[in-house]
Coordinates of C-alpha atoms in Angstrom, one line a residue:
M1 CA 86.5 -31.2 121.5
L2 CA 89.7 -31.5 119.5
S3 CA 91.2 -28.4 118.0
P4 CA 91.6 -28.4 114.2
V5 CA 95.4 -28.6 114.6
S6 CA 95.2 -31.7 116.8
A7 CA 92.6 -33.3 114.6
A8 CA 94.8 -32.7 111.5
R9 CA 98.1 -33.9 113.0
P10 CA 97.7 -36.6 115.6
W11 CA 100.9 -38.2 114.3
L12 CA 102.9 -35.1 115.5
R13 CA 101.8 -35.8 119.1
A14 CA 102.6 -39.5 118.8
L15 CA 106.0 -38.7 117.3
L16 CA 106.8 -36.3 120.0
W17 CA 105.9 -38.8 122.8
L18 CA 107.8 -41.6 121.0
S19 CA 110.9 -39.4 120.8
L20 CA 110.7 -38.5 124.4
G21 CA 110.4 -42.3 125.3
I22 CA 113.5 -43.0 123.2
W23 CA 115.4 -40.2 124.9
I24 CA 114.5 -41.6 128.4
G25 CA 115.6 -44.9 127.3
A26 CA 118.9 -43.5 126.0
M27 CA 119.5 -41.7 129.3
G28 CA 119.0 -45.1 131.1
L29 CA 121.4 -46.8 128.8
F30 CA 123.8 -44.0 129.3
G31 CA 123.7 -44.5 133.0
A32 CA 124.6 -48.1 132.7
M33 CA 127.3 -47.4 130.1
T34 CA 128.9 -44.7 132.3
R35 CA 129.7 -47.2 135.1
V36 CA 131.3 -49.6 132.5
V37 CA 133.4 -46.8 131.0
F38 CA 134.9 -45.9 134.4
E39 CA 135.6 -49.6 134.9
V40 CA 137.3 -50.2 131.5
V41 CA 139.0 -47.0 130.6
P42 CA 142.5 -46.8 132.2
T43 CA 142.3 -43.3 133.9
P44 CA 139.3 -41.6 135.4
E45 CA 140.3 -38.4 133.5
I46 CA 139.9 -40.0 130.1
A47 CA 136.6 -41.7 131.2
G48 CA 135.3 -38.3 132.4
H49 CA 136.1 -36.7 129.1
L50 CA 134.3 -39.6 127.2
V51 CA 131.3 -39.4 129.4
S52 CA 131.1 -35.6 129.1
R53 CA 131.3 -35.8 125.3
L54 CA 128.4 -38.3 125.2
L55 CA 126.3 -36.6 127.8
Q56 CA 126.2 -33.2 126.2
P57 CA 124.2 -34.2 123.1
L58 CA 121.9 -36.3 125.2
L59 CA 121.0 -33.4 127.4
A60 CA 120.6 -31.0 124.5
A61 CA 118.2 -33.5 122.8
G62 CA 116.2 -33.7 126.1
A63 CA 116.0 -30.0 126.3
V64 CA 114.7 -29.7 122.7
L65 CA 112.2 -32.6 123.3
G66 CA 111.1 -31.0 126.5
A67 CA 110.5 -27.7 124.9
G68 CA 108.7 -29.3 122.0
L69 CA 106.5 -31.2 124.3
A70 CA 105.7 -28.1 126.4
V71 CA 104.9 -26.1 123.3
G72 CA 103.3 -28.9 121.2
G73 CA 101.5 -30.5 124.1
G74 CA 99.4 -27.4 124.5
R75 CA 98.5 -27.2 120.9
H76 CA 98.2 -30.9 120.0
G77 CA 97.3 -32.4 123.4
G78 CA 94.3 -31.6 125.4
G79 CA 92.4 -34.8 125.4
G80 CA 89.1 -33.0 125.6
R81 CA 90.1 -30.7 128.4
P82 CA 89.2 -27.0 128.0
E83 CA 92.1 -24.7 127.0
A84 CA 93.4 -22.1 129.4
G85 CA 91.5 -18.8 129.1
G86 CA 88.6 -20.3 127.2
G87 CA 86.2 -20.2 130.0
G88 CA 82.6 -21.1 129.5
G89 CA 79.9 -18.8 129.9

């Protein structure tokens, strides 16, 4: 049975998963782009600074999305599974 929160806001769960999918895609693109940056930029030091500046916001976004999924997944997810601590009886 769905909780009242998950029944009222199924879009929140979909938005969270969509955001996570976009982040995973961005990390894949970043991996491909990193190789190109090190080939094109004249010195490895400059390339390293560029990659570092781009990687930090991506990692921060992943941490926020992961925390949101961990917190929101318990409230909005479930898919008919019993919640922890709500044993039958």
